PDB file of C-alpha atoms in Angstrom:
ATOM      1  CA  UNK A 238     106.575  62.671  96.132  1.00  0.00           C
ATOM      2  CA  UNK A 239     107.803  65.512  98.315  1.00  0.00           C
ATOM      3  CA  UNK A 240     107.277  68.942  96.787  1.00  0.00           C
ATOM      4  CA  UNK A 241     109.102  71.920  98.191  1.00  0.00           C
ATOM      5  CA  UNK A 242     107.079  74.966  99.192  1.00  0.00           C
ATOM      6  CA  UNK A 243     107.000  78.170  97.208  1.00  0.00           C
ATOM      7  CA  UNK A 244     110.009  80.492  97.738  1.00  0.00           C
ATOM      8  CA  UNK A 245     107.823  82.937  99.675  1.00  0.00           C
ATOM      9  CA  UNK A 246     106.268  80.219 101.835  1.00  0.00           C
ATOM     10  CA  UNK A 247     106.258  81.109 105.542  1.00  0.00           C
ATOM     11  CA  UNK A 248     107.512  77.634 106.448  1.00  0.00           C
ATOM     12  CA  UNK A 249     110.839  76.087 105.562  1.00  0.00           C
ATOM     13  CA  UNK A 250     110.918  73.141 103.191  1.00  0.00           C
ATOM     14  CA  UNK A 251     111.868  70.725 105.976  1.00  0.00           C
ATOM     15  CA  UNK A 252     109.251  71.640 108.543  1.00  0.00           C
ATOM     16  CA  UNK A 253     106.365  69.200 108.842  1.00  0.00           C
ATOM     17  CA  UNK A 254     102.821  70.387 108.203  1.00  0.00           C
ATOM     18  CA  UNK A 255     100.774  71.239 111.294  1.00  0.00           C
ATOM     19  CA  UNK A 256      98.791  68.439 112.865  1.00  0.00           C
ATOM     20  CA  UNK A 257      95.058  68.050 112.557  1.00  0.00           C
ATOM     21  CA  UNK A 258      92.726  69.586 109.995  1.00  0.00           C
ATOM     22  CA  UNK A 259      95.109  72.406 109.099  1.00  0.00           C
ATOM     23  CA  UNK A 260      97.840  69.925 108.151  1.00  0.00           C
ATOM     24  CA  UNK A 261      95.369  67.769 106.247  1.00  0.00           C
ATOM     25  CA  UNK A 262      94.136  70.694 104.189  1.00  0.00           C
ATOM     26  CA  UNK A 263      97.684  71.916 103.583  1.00  0.00           C
ATOM     27  CA  UNK A 264      98.778  68.519 102.285  1.00  0.00           C
ATOM     28  CA  UNK A 265      95.662  68.203 100.149  1.00  0.00           C
ATOM     29  CA  UNK A 266      96.141  71.691  98.686  1.00  0.00           C
ATOM     30  CA  UNK A 267      99.743  70.801  97.908  1.00  0.00           C
ATOM     31  CA  UNK A 268      98.559  67.625  96.155  1.00  0.00           C
ATOM     32  CA  UNK A 269      95.944  69.668  94.251  1.00  0.00           C
ATOM     33  CA  UNK A 270      98.578  72.174  93.129  1.00  0.00           C
ATOM     34  CA  UNK A 271     100.781  69.296  92.014  1.00  0.00           C
ATOM     35  CA  UNK A 272      97.891  67.709  90.089  1.00  0.00           C
ATOM     36  CA  UNK A 273      97.089  71.022  88.403  1.00  0.00           C
ATOM     37  CA  UNK A 274     100.736  71.395  87.407  1.00  0.00           C
ATOM     38  CA  UNK A 275     100.806  67.833  86.048  1.00  0.00           C
ATOM     39  CA  UNK A 276      97.610  68.452  84.096  1.00  0.00           C
ATOM     40  CA  UNK A 277      99.070  71.648  82.609  1.00  0.00           C
ATOM     41  CA  UNK A 278     102.253  69.925  81.488  1.00  0.00           C
ATOM     42  CA  UNK A 279     100.233  67.028  80.054  1.00  0.00           C
ATOM     43  CA  UNK A 280      98.070  69.432  78.051  1.00  0.00           C
ATOM     44  CA  UNK A 281     101.165  71.200  76.707  1.00  0.00           C
ATOM     45  CA  UNK A 282     102.833  67.910  75.844  1.00  0.00           C
ATOM     46  CA  UNK A 283      99.686  66.577  74.142  1.00  0.00           C
ATOM     47  CA  UNK A 284      99.192  69.770  72.140  1.00  0.00           C
ATOM     48  CA  UNK A 285     102.690  69.474  70.680  1.00  0.00           C
ATOM     49  CA  UNK A 286     102.132  65.853  69.573  1.00  0.00           C
ATOM     50  CA  UNK A 287     100.263  64.779  66.490  1.00  0.00           C
ATOM     51  CA  UNK A 288      96.543  65.251  66.996  1.00  0.00           C
ATOM     52  CA  UNK A 289      95.590  62.238  64.896  1.00  0.00           C
ATOM     53  CA  UNK A 290      97.471  59.863  67.175  1.00  0.00           C
ATOM     54  CA  UNK A 291      94.986  57.501  68.913  1.00  0.00           C
ATOM     55  CA  UNK A 292      94.599  57.926  72.674  1.00  0.00           C
ATOM     56  CA  UNK A 293      96.331  61.286  72.849  1.00  0.00           C
ATOM     57  CA  UNK A 294      93.562  62.862  74.975  1.00  0.00           C
ATOM     58  CA  UNK A 295      93.480  59.968  77.437  1.00  0.00           C
ATOM     59  CA  UNK A 296      96.264  61.342  79.646  1.00  0.00           C
ATOM     60  CA  UNK A 297      94.551  64.745  79.932  1.00  0.00           C
ATOM     61  CA  UNK A 298      91.338  63.054  81.059  1.00  0.00           C
ATOM     62  CA  UNK A 299      93.243  61.076  83.710  1.00  0.00           C
ATOM     63  CA  UNK A 300      94.928  64.257  84.969  1.00  0.00           C
ATOM     64  CA  UNK A 301      91.571  66.055  85.029  1.00  0.00           C
ATOM     65  CA  UNK A 302      90.107  63.225  87.106  1.00  0.00           C
ATOM     66  CA  UNK A 303      92.987  63.567  89.593  1.00  0.00           C
ATOM     67  CA  UNK A 304      92.291  67.311  89.902  1.00  0.00           C
ATOM     68  CA  UNK A 305      88.560  66.681  90.426  1.00  0.00           C
ATOM     69  CA  UNK A 306      89.368  64.060  93.083  1.00  0.00           C
ATOM     70  CA  UNK A 307      91.611  66.486  94.999  1.00  0.00           C
ATOM     71  CA  UNK A 308      88.983  69.239  94.727  1.00  0.00           C
ATOM     72  CA  UNK A 309      86.429  66.804  96.186  1.00  0.00           C
ATOM     73  CA  UNK A 310      88.714  65.997  99.131  1.00  0.00           C
ATOM     74  CA  UNK A 311      89.361  69.714  99.743  1.00  0.00           C
ATOM     75  CA  UNK A 312      85.602  70.313  99.715  1.00  0.00           C
ATOM     76  CA  UNK A 313      85.047  67.494 102.231  1.00  0.00           C
ATOM     77  CA  UNK A 314      87.701  68.921 104.565  1.00  0.00           C
ATOM     78  CA  UNK A 315      86.243  72.416 104.124  1.00  0.00           C
ATOM     79  CA  UNK A 316      82.853  71.209 105.397  1.00  0.00           C
ATOM     80  CA  UNK A 317      84.362  70.470 108.807  1.00  0.00           C
ATOM     81  CA  UNK A 318      86.645  73.515 108.935  1.00  0.00           C
ATOM     82  CA  UNK A 319      85.383  76.580 110.775  1.00  0.00           C
ATOM     83  CA  UNK A 320      88.307  78.894 110.021  1.00  0.00           C
ATOM     84  CA  UNK A 321      87.114  82.155 108.515  1.00  0.00           C
ATOM     85  CA  UNK A 322      89.197  83.677 105.717  1.00  0.00           C
ATOM     86  CA  UNK A 323      88.731  87.370 104.916  1.00  0.00           C
ATOM     87  CA  UNK A 324      87.100  87.842 101.518  1.00  0.00           C
ATOM     88  CA  UNK A 325      89.814  90.333 100.503  1.00  0.00           C
ATOM     89  CA  UNK A 326      92.458  87.593 100.743  1.00  0.00           C
ATOM     90  CA  UNK A 327      90.415  85.303  98.513  1.00  0.00           C
ATOM     91  CA  UNK A 328      89.918  88.153  96.017  1.00  0.00           C
ATOM     92  CA  UNK A 329      93.651  88.854  96.024  1.00  0.00           C
ATOM     93  CA  UNK A 330      94.459  85.194  95.379  1.00  0.00           C
ATOM     94  CA  UNK A 331      91.808  85.039  92.648  1.00  0.00           C
ATOM     95  CA  UNK A 332      93.420  88.082  91.007  1.00  0.00           C
ATOM     96  CA  UNK A 333      96.811  86.272  91.127  1.00  0.00           C
ATOM     97  CA  UNK A 334      98.203  88.591  93.804  1.00  0.00           C
ATOM     98  CA  UNK A 335     100.289  87.037  96.558  1.00  0.00           C
ATOM     99  CA  UNK A 336      98.783  87.803 100.007  1.00  0.00           C
ATOM    100  CA  UNK A 337     102.266  87.773 101.569  1.00  0.00           C
ATOM    101  CA  UNK A 338     103.382  90.583  99.254  1.00  0.00           C
ATOM    102  CA  UNK A 339     100.170  92.522  99.891  1.00  0.00           C
ATOM    103  CA  UNK A 340     100.621  92.227 103.651  1.00  0.00           C
ATOM    104  CA  UNK A 341     104.202  93.457 103.318  1.00  0.00           C
ATOM    105  CA  UNK A 342     103.077  96.389 101.154  1.00  0.00           C
ATOM    106  CA  UNK A 343     100.334  97.334 103.623  1.00  0.00           C
ATOM    107  CA  UNK A 344     102.733  97.185 106.566  1.00  0.00           C
ATOM    108  CA  UNK A 345     105.257  99.327 104.709  1.00  0.00           C
ATOM    109  CA  UNK A 346     102.531 101.834 103.800  1.00  0.00           C
ATOM    110  CA  UNK A 347     101.331 101.989 107.416  1.00  0.00           C
ATOM    111  CA  UNK A 348     104.922 102.535 108.615  1.00  0.00           C
ATOM    112  CA  UNK A 349     105.414 105.308 106.055  1.00  0.00           C
ATOM    113  CA  UNK A 350     102.157 107.016 107.056  1.00  0.00           C
ATOM    114  CA  UNK A 351     103.118 106.630 110.719  1.00  0.00           C
ATOM    115  CA  UNK A 352     106.473 108.330 110.099  1.00  0.00           C
ATOM    116  CA  UNK A 353     104.721 111.103 108.176  1.00  0.00           C
ATOM    117  CA  UNK A 354     102.290 111.687 111.063  1.00  0.00           C
ATOM    118  CA  UNK A 355     105.152 111.608 113.591  1.00  0.00           C
ATOM    119  CA  UNK A 356     106.872 114.298 111.525  1.00  0.00           C
ATOM    120  CA  UNK A 357     103.700 116.412 111.545  1.00  0.00           C
ATOM    121  CA  UNK A 358     103.324 116.011 115.312  1.00  0.00           C
ATOM    122  CA  UNK A 359     106.973 116.937 115.880  1.00  0.00           C
ATOM    123  CA  UNK A 360     106.533 120.006 113.643  1.00  0.00           C
ATOM    124  CA  UNK A 361     103.436 121.142 115.529  1.00  0.00           C
ATOM    125  CA  UNK A 362     105.164 120.605 118.896  1.00  0.00           C
ATOM    126  CA  UNK A 363     108.172 122.608 117.716  1.00  0.00           C
ATOM    127  CA  UNK A 364     105.920 125.414 116.462  1.00  0.00           C
ATOM    128  CA  UNK A 365     103.992 125.417 119.752  1.00  0.00           C
ATOM    129  CA  UNK A 366     107.196 125.823 121.771  1.00  0.00           C
ATOM    130  CA  UNK A 367     108.483 128.611 119.496  1.00  0.00           C
ATOM    131  CA  UNK A 368     105.106 130.373 119.673  1.00  0.00           C
ATOM    132  CA  UNK A 369     104.954 130.071 123.461  1.00  0.00           C
ATOM    133  CA  UNK A 370     108.481 131.464 123.805  1.00  0.00           C
ATOM    134  CA  UNK A 371     107.685 134.358 121.439  1.00  0.00           C
ATOM    135  CA  UNK A 372     104.442 135.163 123.291  1.00  0.00           C
ATOM    136  CA  UNK A 373     106.239 135.065 126.632  1.00  0.00           C
ATOM    137  CA  UNK A 374     108.955 137.360 125.324  1.00  0.00           C
ATOM    138  CA  UNK A 375     106.629 139.880 123.659  1.00  0.00           C
ATOM    139  CA  UNK A 376     103.725 139.690 126.122  1.00  0.00           C
ATOM    140  CA  UNK A 377     105.205 138.955 129.573  1.00  0.00           C
ATOM    141  CA  UNK A 378     101.826 139.593 131.224  1.00  0.00           C
ATOM    142  CA  UNK A 379     100.482 136.449 129.481  1.00  0.00           C
ATOM    143  CA  UNK A 380     103.225 134.134 130.771  1.00  0.00           C
ATOM    144  CA  UNK A 381     101.112 132.888 133.686  1.00  0.00           C
ATOM    145  CA  UNK A 382      98.378 131.813 131.239  1.00  0.00           C
ATOM    146  CA  UNK A 383     100.716 130.018 128.850  1.00  0.00           C
ATOM    147  CA  UNK A 384     101.303 126.309 129.103  1.00  0.00           C
ATOM    148  CA  UNK A 385     104.743 125.434 130.443  1.00  0.00           C
ATOM    149  CA  UNK A 386     107.009 123.384 128.153  1.00  0.00           C
ATOM    150  CA  UNK A 387     107.077 119.663 128.710  1.00  0.00           C
TER     151      UNK A 387
END
């Protein structure tokens, strides 16, 4: 079964996973997400059926076993993986915030603050030039001590 990536995935749906451990973990995480989805739909389907029906909980148990299996494989791969993930990213994911959106927001905020600081610097430079010109005009004897304009 080939599942397509999320709409905000950095890779296109047709690109193969990377080779090595990173590709293995990506495929396993995709399988885990698929198993979790299947378990959720099974629970919803079972909750809408008659509860007295024999064997109705059997499918949920099978789906739960699949999820546990995938979690075990992810844990095995994690033991040999030395990639460090910043704790903030894990906290954001745990709080159901998309790290891609957070990165975009932080970059936009940094760009906005950068523009604001550039405006302040330009204002100070403009004021400095006006002040120097006014000092030179009103106090010509100070002109040799004033910084020349750039």
